[in-house]
Amino acid sequence: KMEGATAGFFTQLMALSKREAQNIWRDKPGLIASIVVPLVLNVFFALIFFQVGDIMLDDYDPRSHFGGMTQVAIGGMFGAAQPLLLKFPLDRGIFLREYATQTYGSAAYFLSKTMVELPQSFMNAVITWGAAYFLMGLRGQFMIYVLVFWVTGVAAASTAVLVGCLAANAEVAQQAAPAVFVPQLLFAGFFITTEQIPSWLRWASYLCALKYGMNLNILNEFGPDAVADWPDVMMMNPATRVKDTPLKAMVNEQFVVSNSINPDHVWLYVGILLAIIVVVRMLSILALARRAASFF
């Protein structure tokens, strides 16, 4: 139970966070599913992409190598964002009832959910990459993958949370899901490189969290520093059908240059992801407060 209208912000925040954590802990089937599902799913993905990162294999293909890494990133975005899309619409009844009695404010309520979400999503990142990284034979730094996955997931989830706070009910939030997820996929460099997107539409890619997460993943796996210690492998030139193209140059052109990724902008990409999290979640608090105020 909260401590009434006179409770300070931090008292509200700690009490709400404790309640949220207890609710998650009591929901044993949901807790088990949050561990088992990403584990099983990513082992399955990794077996499909088994050892795609082994550049010494005769049938090595850079596109499959990129595809394995990409699949984990896409799965992570959906896994992080989809549950939160419905979180606020489904909990709205309890929130409005307690908000009406001035038990707590909208900011404390929102931040308490974020505080519990962050360690959960970090655990999910460790489980996901623990399942996929070694089976896929990827070469980038494991911990960088985990941290990028975590921050990108929270940023993508922030957009889902904003939609959930703006939506009139859970059904509307679900209908809006494609508007959250599809642009992320289209602008992240999977299906079409950034250079090939018409220039008058290219600006939209800079609003998509997944784009920055993929930039960091690509630099971790295929960037100049990452490939520096790769063995010198020659790949077949499609034009001449002769193995005369260095693999290091090929992956740099295919994945780094064609997606307009600057290896010197690592911290800029991290900063933009953090800015998306902060700005979008602040807008979510305002949307939640406005919706609550409109009821009374």
PDB file of C-alpha atoms in Angstrom:
ATOM      1  CA  LYS A   1       0.000   0.000   0.000  1.00  0.00           C
ATOM      2  CA  MET A   2       1.247   3.520  -0.837  1.00  0.00           C
ATOM      3  CA  GLU A   3       1.653   6.102   1.897  1.00  0.00           C
ATOM      4  CA  GLY A   4      -1.036   8.533   0.782  1.00  0.00           C
ATOM      5  CA  ALA A   5      -1.054  11.863  -0.998  1.00  0.00           C
ATOM      6  CA  THR A   6       1.673  13.306   1.233  1.00  0.00           C
ATOM      7  CA  ALA A   7       4.258  10.661   0.285  1.00  0.00           C
ATOM      8  CA  GLY A   8       7.310  12.186  -1.398  1.00  0.00           C
ATOM      9  CA  PHE A   9       8.296  11.352  -4.965  1.00  0.00           C
ATOM     10  CA  PHE A  10      11.071   8.920  -3.983  1.00  0.00           C
ATOM     11  CA  THR A  11       8.830   7.169  -1.443  1.00  0.00           C
ATOM     12  CA  GLN A  12       6.248   6.703  -4.192  1.00  0.00           C
ATOM     13  CA  LEU A  13       8.905   5.525  -6.644  1.00  0.00           C
ATOM     14  CA  MET A  14      10.408   2.924  -4.279  1.00  0.00           C
ATOM     15  CA  ALA A  15       7.009   1.607  -3.158  1.00  0.00           C
ATOM     16  CA  LEU A  16       5.747   1.309  -6.748  1.00  0.00           C
ATOM     17  CA  SER A  17       8.986  -0.310  -7.926  1.00  0.00           C
ATOM     18  CA  LYS A  18       8.780  -2.857  -5.104  1.00  0.00           C
ATOM     19  CA  ARG A  19       5.173  -3.650  -6.014  1.00  0.00           C
ATOM     20  CA  GLU A  20       6.009  -3.999  -9.706  1.00  0.00           C
ATOM     21  CA  ALA A  21       8.943  -6.320  -8.956  1.00  0.00           C
ATOM     22  CA  GLN A  22       6.775  -8.423  -6.624  1.00  0.00           C
ATOM     23  CA  ASN A  23       4.071  -8.724  -9.309  1.00  0.00           C
ATOM     24  CA  ILE A  24       6.646 -10.004 -11.815  1.00  0.00           C
ATOM     25  CA  TRP A  25       8.137 -12.431  -9.264  1.00  0.00           C
ATOM     26  CA  ARG A  26       4.677 -13.804  -8.358  1.00  0.00           C
ATOM     27  CA  ASP A  27       3.843 -14.400 -12.005  1.00  0.00           C
ATOM     28  CA  LYS A  28       5.972 -17.561 -12.188  1.00  0.00           C
ATOM     29  CA  PRO A  29       4.704 -18.743 -15.637  1.00  0.00           C
ATOM     30  CA  GLY A  30       5.439 -15.290 -17.124  1.00  0.00           C
ATOM     31  CA  LEU A  31       8.874 -15.165 -15.463  1.00  0.00           C
ATOM     32  CA  ILE A  32       9.816 -18.646 -16.698  1.00  0.00           C
ATOM     33  CA  ALA A  33       8.567 -17.803 -20.207  1.00  0.00           C
ATOM     34  CA  SER A  34      10.692 -14.616 -20.265  1.00  0.00           C
ATOM     35  CA  ILE A  35      13.788 -16.812 -19.741  1.00  0.00           C
ATOM     36  CA  VAL A  36      12.910 -19.982 -21.674  1.00  0.00           C
ATOM     37  CA  VAL A  37      11.369 -18.410 -24.807  1.00  0.00           C
ATOM     38  CA  PRO A  38      14.362 -16.202 -25.829  1.00  0.00           C
ATOM     39  CA  LEU A  39      16.738 -19.041 -24.910  1.00  0.00           C
ATOM     40  CA  VAL A  40      14.986 -21.690 -27.034  1.00  0.00           C
ATOM     41  CA  LEU A  41      14.206 -19.273 -29.877  1.00  0.00           C
ATOM     42  CA  ASN A  42      17.780 -18.013 -30.191  1.00  0.00           C
ATOM     43  CA  VAL A  43      19.290 -21.503 -29.971  1.00  0.00           C
ATOM     44  CA  PHE A  44      16.946 -22.394 -32.859  1.00  0.00           C
ATOM     45  CA  PHE A  45      18.040 -19.309 -34.854  1.00  0.00           C
ATOM     46  CA  ALA A  46      21.700 -20.049 -34.078  1.00  0.00           C
ATOM     47  CA  LEU A  47      21.369 -23.637 -35.318  1.00  0.00           C
ATOM     48  CA  ILE A  48      19.943 -22.332 -38.608  1.00  0.00           C
ATOM     49  CA  PHE A  49      22.877 -19.893 -38.845  1.00  0.00           C
ATOM     50  CA  PHE A  50      25.359 -22.397 -37.365  1.00  0.00           C
ATOM     51  CA  GLN A  51      28.970 -21.134 -37.620  1.00  0.00           C
ATOM     52  CA  VAL A  52      28.102 -18.502 -40.265  1.00  0.00           C
ATOM     53  CA  GLY A  53      30.865 -16.346 -38.768  1.00  0.00           C
ATOM     54  CA  ASP A  54      33.616 -18.882 -39.479  1.00  0.00           C
ATOM     55  CA  ILE A  55      35.438 -17.115 -42.326  1.00  0.00           C
ATOM     56  CA  MET A  56      37.735 -20.101 -42.912  1.00  0.00           C
ATOM     57  CA  LEU A  57      34.907 -22.367 -44.114  1.00  0.00           C
ATOM     58  CA  ASP A  58      34.836 -23.139 -47.851  1.00  0.00           C
ATOM     59  CA  ASP A  59      31.164 -22.155 -48.112  1.00  0.00           C
ATOM     60  CA  TYR A  60      31.519 -18.956 -46.055  1.00  0.00           C
ATOM     61  CA  ASP A  61      29.159 -16.193 -47.236  1.00  0.00           C
ATOM     62  CA  PRO A  62      29.342 -12.632 -45.815  1.00  0.00           C
ATOM     63  CA  ARG A  63      25.593 -12.179 -46.402  1.00  0.00           C
ATOM     64  CA  SER A  64      24.778 -15.196 -44.206  1.00  0.00           C
ATOM     65  CA  HIS A  65      27.237 -13.897 -41.594  1.00  0.00           C
ATOM     66  CA  PHE A  66      25.403 -10.541 -41.622  1.00  0.00           C
ATOM     67  CA  GLY A  67      22.025 -12.314 -41.685  1.00  0.00           C
ATOM     68  CA  GLY A  68      22.718 -14.269 -38.487  1.00  0.00           C
ATOM     69  CA  MET A  69      23.660 -11.133 -36.579  1.00  0.00           C
ATOM     70  CA  THR A  70      20.653  -9.297 -38.024  1.00  0.00           C
ATOM     71  CA  GLN A  71      18.191 -12.004 -37.014  1.00  0.00           C
ATOM     72  CA  VAL A  72      19.220 -11.698 -33.369  1.00  0.00           C
ATOM     73  CA  ALA A  73      18.787  -7.890 -33.537  1.00  0.00           C
ATOM     74  CA  ILE A  74      15.297  -8.106 -35.101  1.00  0.00           C
ATOM     75  CA  GLY A  75      14.161 -10.765 -32.628  1.00  0.00           C
ATOM     76  CA  GLY A  76      15.472  -8.646 -29.768  1.00  0.00           C
ATOM     77  CA  MET A  77      13.560  -5.566 -30.886  1.00  0.00           C
ATOM     78  CA  PHE A  78      10.249  -7.454 -31.100  1.00  0.00           C
ATOM     79  CA  GLY A  79      10.928  -9.226 -27.805  1.00  0.00           C
ATOM     80  CA  ALA A  80      11.642  -5.958 -25.989  1.00  0.00           C
ATOM     81  CA  ALA A  81       8.929  -3.777 -27.508  1.00  0.00           C
ATOM     82  CA  GLN A  82       5.889  -5.998 -28.004  1.00  0.00           C
ATOM     83  CA  PRO A  83       5.057  -6.765 -24.331  1.00  0.00           C
ATOM     84  CA  LEU A  84       5.335  -3.069 -23.408  1.00  0.00           C
ATOM     85  CA  LEU A  85       2.965  -2.022 -26.183  1.00  0.00           C
ATOM     86  CA  LEU A  86       0.077  -3.422 -24.123  1.00  0.00           C
ATOM     87  CA  LYS A  87       1.507  -2.830 -20.637  1.00  0.00           C
ATOM     88  CA  PHE A  88       0.017   0.604 -19.994  1.00  0.00           C
ATOM     89  CA  PRO A  89      -3.360   0.095 -21.756  1.00  0.00           C
ATOM     90  CA  LEU A  90      -3.958  -3.118 -19.740  1.00  0.00           C
ATOM     91  CA  ASP A  91      -2.891  -1.552 -16.409  1.00  0.00           C
ATOM     92  CA  ARG A  92      -4.763   1.701 -17.019  1.00  0.00           C
ATOM     93  CA  GLY A  93      -7.775   0.808 -14.819  1.00  0.00           C
ATOM     94  CA  ILE A  94      -5.609   0.305 -11.711  1.00  0.00           C
ATOM     95  CA  PHE A  95      -3.528   3.394 -12.486  1.00  0.00           C
ATOM     96  CA  LEU A  96      -6.555   5.696 -12.941  1.00  0.00           C
ATOM     97  CA  ARG A  97      -8.230   4.423  -9.765  1.00  0.00           C
ATOM     98  CA  GLU A  98      -5.114   5.023  -7.657  1.00  0.00           C
ATOM     99  CA  TYR A  99      -4.251   8.290  -9.437  1.00  0.00           C
ATOM    100  CA  ALA A 100      -7.770   9.575  -8.675  1.00  0.00           C
ATOM    101  CA  THR A 101      -7.163   9.140  -4.941  1.00  0.00           C
ATOM    102  CA  GLN A 102      -3.795  10.956  -5.292  1.00  0.00           C
ATOM    103  CA  THR A 103      -1.954   7.859  -4.099  1.00  0.00           C
ATOM    104  CA  TYR A 104       0.933   8.686  -6.466  1.00  0.00           C
ATOM    105  CA  GLY A 105       1.804  10.757  -9.530  1.00  0.00           C
ATOM    106  CA  SER A 106       2.111   9.648 -13.146  1.00  0.00           C
ATOM    107  CA  ALA A 107       5.915  10.233 -13.206  1.00  0.00           C
ATOM    108  CA  ALA A 108       6.564   7.947 -10.216  1.00  0.00           C
ATOM    109  CA  TYR A 109       4.268   5.281 -11.690  1.00  0.00           C
ATOM    110  CA  PHE A 110       5.973   5.410 -15.085  1.00  0.00           C
ATOM    111  CA  LEU A 111       9.543   5.477 -13.739  1.00  0.00           C
ATOM    112  CA  SER A 112       8.860   2.547 -11.385  1.00  0.00           C
ATOM    113  CA  LYS A 113       7.936   0.396 -14.382  1.00  0.00           C
ATOM    114  CA  THR A 114      11.095   1.555 -16.193  1.00  0.00           C
ATOM    115  CA  MET A 115      13.301   0.713 -13.177  1.00  0.00           C
ATOM    116  CA  VAL A 116      11.974  -2.853 -13.113  1.00  0.00           C
ATOM    117  CA  GLU A 117      12.107  -3.161 -16.912  1.00  0.00           C
ATOM    118  CA  LEU A 118      15.833  -2.270 -17.180  1.00  0.00           C
ATOM    119  CA  PRO A 119      17.332  -5.253 -15.276  1.00  0.00           C
ATOM    120  CA  GLN A 120      14.806  -7.560 -16.965  1.00  0.00           C
ATOM    121  CA  SER A 121      15.847  -6.405 -20.435  1.00  0.00           C
ATOM    122  CA  PHE A 122      19.549  -6.702 -19.526  1.00  0.00           C
ATOM    123  CA  MET A 123      18.999 -10.306 -18.426  1.00  0.00           C
ATOM    124  CA  ASN A 124      17.193 -10.921 -21.720  1.00  0.00           C
ATOM    125  CA  ALA A 125      20.189  -9.506 -23.648  1.00  0.00           C
ATOM    126  CA  VAL A 126      22.625 -11.836 -21.829  1.00  0.00           C
ATOM    127  CA  ILE A 127      20.372 -14.884 -22.420  1.00  0.00           C
ATOM    128  CA  THR A 128      19.854 -14.026 -26.101  1.00  0.00           C
ATOM    129  CA  TRP A 129      23.514 -13.532 -26.985  1.00  0.00           C
ATOM    130  CA  GLY A 130      24.615 -16.363 -24.707  1.00  0.00           C
ATOM    131  CA  ALA A 131      22.404 -18.670 -26.802  1.00  0.00           C
ATOM    132  CA  ALA A 132      23.360 -17.280 -30.233  1.00  0.00           C
ATOM    133  CA  TYR A 133      26.901 -15.893 -30.160  1.00  0.00           C
ATOM    134  CA  PHE A 134      29.005 -19.046 -29.861  1.00  0.00           C
ATOM    135  CA  LEU A 135      26.788 -21.286 -32.016  1.00  0.00           C
ATOM    136  CA  MET A 136      26.841 -18.717 -34.826  1.00  0.00           C
ATOM    137  CA  GLY A 137      30.619 -18.341 -34.532  1.00  0.00           C
ATOM    138  CA  LEU A 138      30.439 -14.543 -34.508  1.00  0.00           C
ATOM    139  CA  ARG A 139      33.700 -12.623 -34.136  1.00  0.00           C
ATOM    140  CA  GLY A 140      32.710  -9.299 -32.517  1.00  0.00           C
ATOM    141  CA  GLN A 141      33.067  -8.655 -28.773  1.00  0.00           C
ATOM    142  CA  PHE A 142      30.389 -10.511 -26.806  1.00  0.00           C
ATOM    143  CA  MET A 143      29.854  -7.832 -24.146  1.00  0.00           C
ATOM    144  CA  ILE A 144      29.459  -5.091 -26.772  1.00  0.00           C
ATOM    145  CA  TYR A 145      26.722  -7.165 -28.421  1.00  0.00           C
ATOM    146  CA  VAL A 146      24.953  -7.543 -25.060  1.00  0.00           C
ATOM    147  CA  LEU A 147      25.122  -3.816 -24.230  1.00  0.00           C
ATOM    148  CA  VAL A 148      24.036  -2.726 -27.737  1.00  0.00           C
ATOM    149  CA  PHE A 149      21.153  -5.222 -27.646  1.00  0.00           C
ATOM    150  CA  TRP A 150      20.104  -3.899 -24.222  1.00  0.00           C
ATOM    151  CA  VAL A 151      20.182  -0.188 -25.093  1.00  0.00           C
ATOM    152  CA  THR A 152      18.573  -0.720 -28.528  1.00  0.00           C
ATOM    153  CA  GLY A 153      15.839  -2.875 -26.976  1.00  0.00           C
ATOM    154  CA  VAL A 154      15.041  -0.229 -24.357  1.00  0.00           C
ATOM    155  CA  ALA A 155      14.994   2.477 -27.073  1.00  0.00           C
ATOM    156  CA  ALA A 156      12.641   0.437 -29.313  1.00  0.00           C
ATOM    157  CA  ALA A 157      10.500  -0.370 -26.271  1.00  0.00           C
ATOM    158  CA  SER A 158      10.299   3.369 -25.488  1.00  0.00           C
ATOM    159  CA  THR A 159       8.465   3.957 -28.776  1.00  0.00           C
ATOM    160  CA  ALA A 160       6.096   1.082 -27.949  1.00  0.00           C
ATOM    161  CA  VAL A 161       5.494   2.554 -24.481  1.00  0.00           C
ATOM    162  CA  LEU A 162       4.641   5.961 -25.990  1.00  0.00           C
ATOM    163  CA  VAL A 163       2.110   4.330 -28.343  1.00  0.00           C
ATOM    164  CA  GLY A 164       0.675   2.419 -25.363  1.00  0.00           C
ATOM    165  CA  CYS A 165       0.302   5.638 -23.344  1.00  0.00           C
ATOM    166  CA  LEU A 166      -1.367   7.446 -26.265  1.00  0.00           C
ATOM    167  CA  ALA A 167      -3.684   4.580 -27.270  1.00  0.00           C
ATOM    168  CA  ALA A 168      -7.274   4.669 -26.023  1.00  0.00           C
ATOM    169  CA  ASN A 169      -7.215   0.938 -25.224  1.00  0.00           C
ATOM    170  CA  ALA A 170      -5.239  -2.287 -25.773  1.00  0.00           C
ATOM    171  CA  GLU A 171      -6.923  -2.960 -29.132  1.00  0.00           C
ATOM    172  CA  VAL A 172      -5.868   0.416 -30.538  1.00  0.00           C
ATOM    173  CA  ALA A 173      -2.311  -0.180 -29.268  1.00  0.00           C
ATOM    174  CA  GLN A 174      -2.213  -3.524 -31.087  1.00  0.00           C
ATOM    175  CA  GLN A 175      -3.506  -1.966 -34.307  1.00  0.00           C
ATOM    176  CA  ALA A 176      -0.718   0.624 -34.064  1.00  0.00           C
ATOM    177  CA  ALA A 177       2.011  -2.042 -33.711  1.00  0.00           C
ATOM    178  CA  PRO A 178       2.984  -2.062 -37.436  1.00  0.00           C
ATOM    179  CA  ALA A 179       3.598   1.692 -37.243  1.00  0.00           C
ATOM    180  CA  VAL A 180       6.149   0.991 -34.458  1.00  0.00           C
ATOM    181  CA  PHE A 181       7.927  -2.007 -35.956  1.00  0.00           C
ATOM    182  CA  VAL A 182       7.823  -1.791 -39.771  1.00  0.00           C
ATOM    183  CA  PRO A 183       9.756   1.515 -40.161  1.00  0.00           C
ATOM    184  CA  GLN A 184      12.449   0.122 -37.834  1.00  0.00           C
ATOM    185  CA  LEU A 185      12.943  -2.850 -40.167  1.00  0.00           C
ATOM    186  CA  LEU A 186      12.801  -0.843 -43.400  1.00  0.00           C
ATOM    187  CA  PHE A 187      15.323   1.794 -42.351  1.00  0.00           C
ATOM    188  CA  ALA A 188      17.821  -0.383 -40.454  1.00  0.00           C
ATOM    189  CA  GLY A 189      19.768  -1.560 -43.521  1.00  0.00           C
ATOM    190  CA  PHE A 190      18.553  -5.173 -43.704  1.00  0.00           C
ATOM    191  CA  PHE A 191      16.424  -5.118 -46.843  1.00  0.00           C
ATOM    192  CA  ILE A 192      17.821  -2.027 -48.518  1.00  0.00           C
ATOM    193  CA  THR A 193      21.068  -0.206 -47.781  1.00  0.00           C
ATOM    194  CA  THR A 194      20.832   3.363 -46.497  1.00  0.00           C
ATOM    195  CA  GLU A 195      22.489   4.662 -49.691  1.00  0.00           C
ATOM    196  CA  GLN A 196      19.704   3.183 -51.845  1.00  0.00           C
ATOM    197  CA  ILE A 197      16.852   4.827 -49.907  1.00  0.00           C
ATOM    198  CA  PRO A 198      15.635   7.971 -51.761  1.00  0.00           C
ATOM    199  CA  SER A 199      17.355  10.998 -50.256  1.00  0.00           C
ATOM    200  CA  TRP A 200      14.047  12.735 -49.431  1.00  0.00           C
ATOM    201  CA  LEU A 201      13.060   9.726 -47.265  1.00  0.00           C
ATOM    202  CA  ARG A 202      16.477   8.920 -45.804  1.00  0.00           C
ATOM    203  CA  TRP A 203      16.029  11.299 -42.870  1.00  0.00           C
ATOM    204  CA  ALA A 204      13.453   8.902 -41.360  1.00  0.00           C
ATOM    205  CA  SER A 205      16.168   6.304 -40.731  1.00  0.00           C
ATOM    206  CA  TYR A 206      17.718   8.647 -38.165  1.00  0.00           C
ATOM    207  CA  LEU A 207      14.604   8.359 -35.964  1.00  0.00           C
ATOM    208  CA  CYS A 208      14.753   4.549 -35.813  1.00  0.00           C
ATOM    209  CA  ALA A 209      16.521   3.029 -32.808  1.00  0.00           C
ATOM    210  CA  LEU A 210      17.208  -0.237 -34.630  1.00  0.00           C
ATOM    211  CA  LYS A 211      19.238   1.648 -37.263  1.00  0.00           C
ATOM    212  CA  TYR A 212      21.720   2.861 -34.611  1.00  0.00           C
ATOM    213  CA  GLY A 213      21.797  -0.518 -32.896  1.00  0.00           C
ATOM    214  CA  MET A 214      22.642  -2.163 -36.229  1.00  0.00           C
ATOM    215  CA  ASN A 215      25.313   0.478 -36.924  1.00  0.00           C
ATOM    216  CA  LEU A 216      27.016  -0.499 -33.652  1.00  0.00           C
ATOM    217  CA  ASN A 217      26.572  -4.240 -34.325  1.00  0.00           C
ATOM    218  CA  ILE A 218      28.041  -3.881 -37.826  1.00  0.00           C
ATOM    219  CA  LEU A 219      31.065  -1.972 -36.462  1.00  0.00           C
ATOM    220  CA  ASN A 220      31.497  -4.622 -33.751  1.00  0.00           C
ATOM    221  CA  GLU A 221      31.505  -7.444 -36.317  1.00  0.00           C
ATOM    222  CA  PHE A 222      32.697  -5.897 -39.610  1.00  0.00           C
ATOM    223  CA  GLY A 223      34.222  -2.501 -38.729  1.00  0.00           C
ATOM    224  CA  PRO A 224      37.876  -1.627 -39.537  1.00  0.00           C
ATOM    225  CA  ASP A 225      39.027  -2.359 -35.968  1.00  0.00           C
ATOM    226  CA  ALA A 226      37.039  -5.625 -35.838  1.00  0.00           C
ATOM    227  CA  VAL A 227      38.481  -7.059 -39.087  1.00  0.00           C
ATOM    228  CA  ALA A 228      42.057  -5.880 -38.440  1.00  0.00           C
ATOM    229  CA  ASP A 229      43.041  -9.223 -36.894  1.00  0.00           C
ATOM    230  CA  TRP A 230      41.082 -11.401 -39.366  1.00  0.00           C
ATOM    231  CA  PRO A 231      43.249 -13.758 -41.443  1.00  0.00           C
ATOM    232  CA  ASP A 232      43.788 -12.632 -45.044  1.00  0.00           C
ATOM    233  CA  VAL A 233      41.023 -14.452 -46.937  1.00  0.00           C
ATOM    234  CA  MET A 234      40.313 -13.848 -50.618  1.00  0.00           C
ATOM    235  CA  MET A 235      36.733 -13.919 -51.914  1.00  0.00           C
ATOM    236  CA  MET A 236      35.408 -14.494 -55.423  1.00  0.00           C
ATOM    237  CA  ASN A 237      34.831 -11.391 -57.517  1.00  0.00           C
ATOM    238  CA  PRO A 238      31.364 -11.801 -59.148  1.00  0.00           C
ATOM    239  CA  ALA A 239      32.560  -9.942 -62.257  1.00  0.00           C
ATOM    240  CA  THR A 240      35.706 -11.988 -62.931  1.00  0.00           C
ATOM    241  CA  ARG A 241      34.723 -15.241 -61.126  1.00  0.00           C
ATOM    242  CA  VAL A 242      38.237 -15.199 -59.666  1.00  0.00           C
ATOM    243  CA  LYS A 243      39.145 -15.176 -55.949  1.00  0.00           C
ATOM    244  CA  ASP A 244      40.931 -11.842 -56.037  1.00  0.00           C
ATOM    245  CA  THR A 245      38.927  -9.679 -53.588  1.00  0.00           C
ATOM    246  CA  PRO A 246      40.139  -9.396 -49.953  1.00  0.00           C
ATOM    247  CA  LEU A 247      37.327 -10.350 -47.539  1.00  0.00           C
ATOM    248  CA  LYS A 248      38.161  -7.409 -45.253  1.00  0.00           C
ATOM    249  CA  ALA A 249      37.592  -4.924 -48.086  1.00  0.00           C
ATOM    250  CA  MET A 250      34.446  -6.742 -49.228  1.00  0.00           C
ATOM    251  CA  VAL A 251      32.657  -6.663 -45.844  1.00  0.00           C
ATOM    252  CA  ASN A 252      33.696  -3.040 -45.288  1.00  0.00           C
ATOM    253  CA  GLU A 253      32.112  -2.045 -48.618  1.00  0.00           C
ATOM    254  CA  GLN A 254      29.021  -4.263 -48.267  1.00  0.00           C
ATOM    255  CA  PHE A 255      28.067  -3.444 -44.684  1.00  0.00           C
ATOM    256  CA  VAL A 256      29.909  -0.358 -43.400  1.00  0.00           C
ATOM    257  CA  VAL A 257      30.197   1.963 -46.429  1.00  0.00           C
ATOM    258  CA  SER A 258      26.884   1.055 -48.100  1.00  0.00           C
ATOM    259  CA  ASN A 259      24.970   1.793 -44.872  1.00  0.00           C
ATOM    260  CA  SER A 260      26.678   5.188 -44.415  1.00  0.00           C
ATOM    261  CA  ILE A 261      28.248   4.077 -41.113  1.00  0.00           C
ATOM    262  CA  ASN A 262      31.154   6.153 -39.822  1.00  0.00           C
ATOM    263  CA  PRO A 263      33.522   4.108 -37.585  1.00  0.00           C
ATOM    264  CA  ASP A 264      34.465   7.321 -35.759  1.00  0.00           C
ATOM    265  CA  HIS A 265      30.853   7.967 -34.709  1.00  0.00           C
ATOM    266  CA  VAL A 266      30.422   5.078 -32.242  1.00  0.00           C
ATOM    267  CA  TRP A 267      29.687   7.363 -29.286  1.00  0.00           C
ATOM    268  CA  LEU A 268      27.371   9.500 -31.424  1.00  0.00           C
ATOM    269  CA  TYR A 269      25.278   6.393 -32.188  1.00  0.00           C
ATOM    270  CA  VAL A 270      25.244   5.457 -28.483  1.00  0.00           C
ATOM    271  CA  GLY A 271      24.291   9.033 -27.569  1.00  0.00           C
ATOM    272  CA  ILE A 272      21.398   9.086 -30.051  1.00  0.00           C
ATOM    273  CA  LEU A 273      20.049   5.792 -28.658  1.00  0.00           C
ATOM    274  CA  LEU A 274      20.183   7.207 -25.113  1.00  0.00           C
ATOM    275  CA  ALA A 275      18.541  10.449 -26.320  1.00  0.00           C
ATOM    276  CA  ILE A 276      15.706   8.439 -27.938  1.00  0.00           C
ATOM    277  CA  ILE A 277      15.158   6.627 -24.615  1.00  0.00           C
ATOM    278  CA  VAL A 278      15.078   9.832 -22.536  1.00  0.00           C
ATOM    279  CA  VAL A 279      13.033  12.027 -24.917  1.00  0.00           C
ATOM    280  CA  VAL A 280      10.457   9.388 -25.894  1.00  0.00           C
ATOM    281  CA  ARG A 281       9.945   8.277 -22.286  1.00  0.00           C
ATOM    282  CA  MET A 282       9.497  11.885 -21.152  1.00  0.00           C
ATOM    283  CA  LEU A 283       6.834  12.274 -23.853  1.00  0.00           C
ATOM    284  CA  SER A 284       5.255   9.059 -22.542  1.00  0.00           C
ATOM    285  CA  ILE A 285       5.044  10.486 -19.006  1.00  0.00           C
ATOM    286  CA  LEU A 286       3.357  13.613 -20.411  1.00  0.00           C
ATOM    287  CA  ALA A 287       0.933  11.491 -22.461  1.00  0.00           C
ATOM    288  CA  LEU A 288       0.091   9.380 -19.390  1.00  0.00           C
ATOM    289  CA  ALA A 289      -0.427  12.467 -17.187  1.00  0.00           C
ATOM    290  CA  ARG A 290      -2.589  14.122 -19.840  1.00  0.00           C
ATOM    291  CA  ARG A 291      -4.751  11.014 -20.245  1.00  0.00           C
ATOM    292  CA  ALA A 292      -5.122  10.685 -16.481  1.00  0.00           C
ATOM    293  CA  ALA A 293      -6.078  14.382 -16.152  1.00  0.00           C
ATOM    294  CA  SER A 294      -8.691  14.052 -18.918  1.00  0.00           C
ATOM    295  CA  PHE A 295     -10.576  11.479 -16.835  1.00  0.00           C
ATOM    296  CA  PHE A 296     -11.070  13.819 -13.879  1.00  0.00           C
TER     297      PHE A 296
END
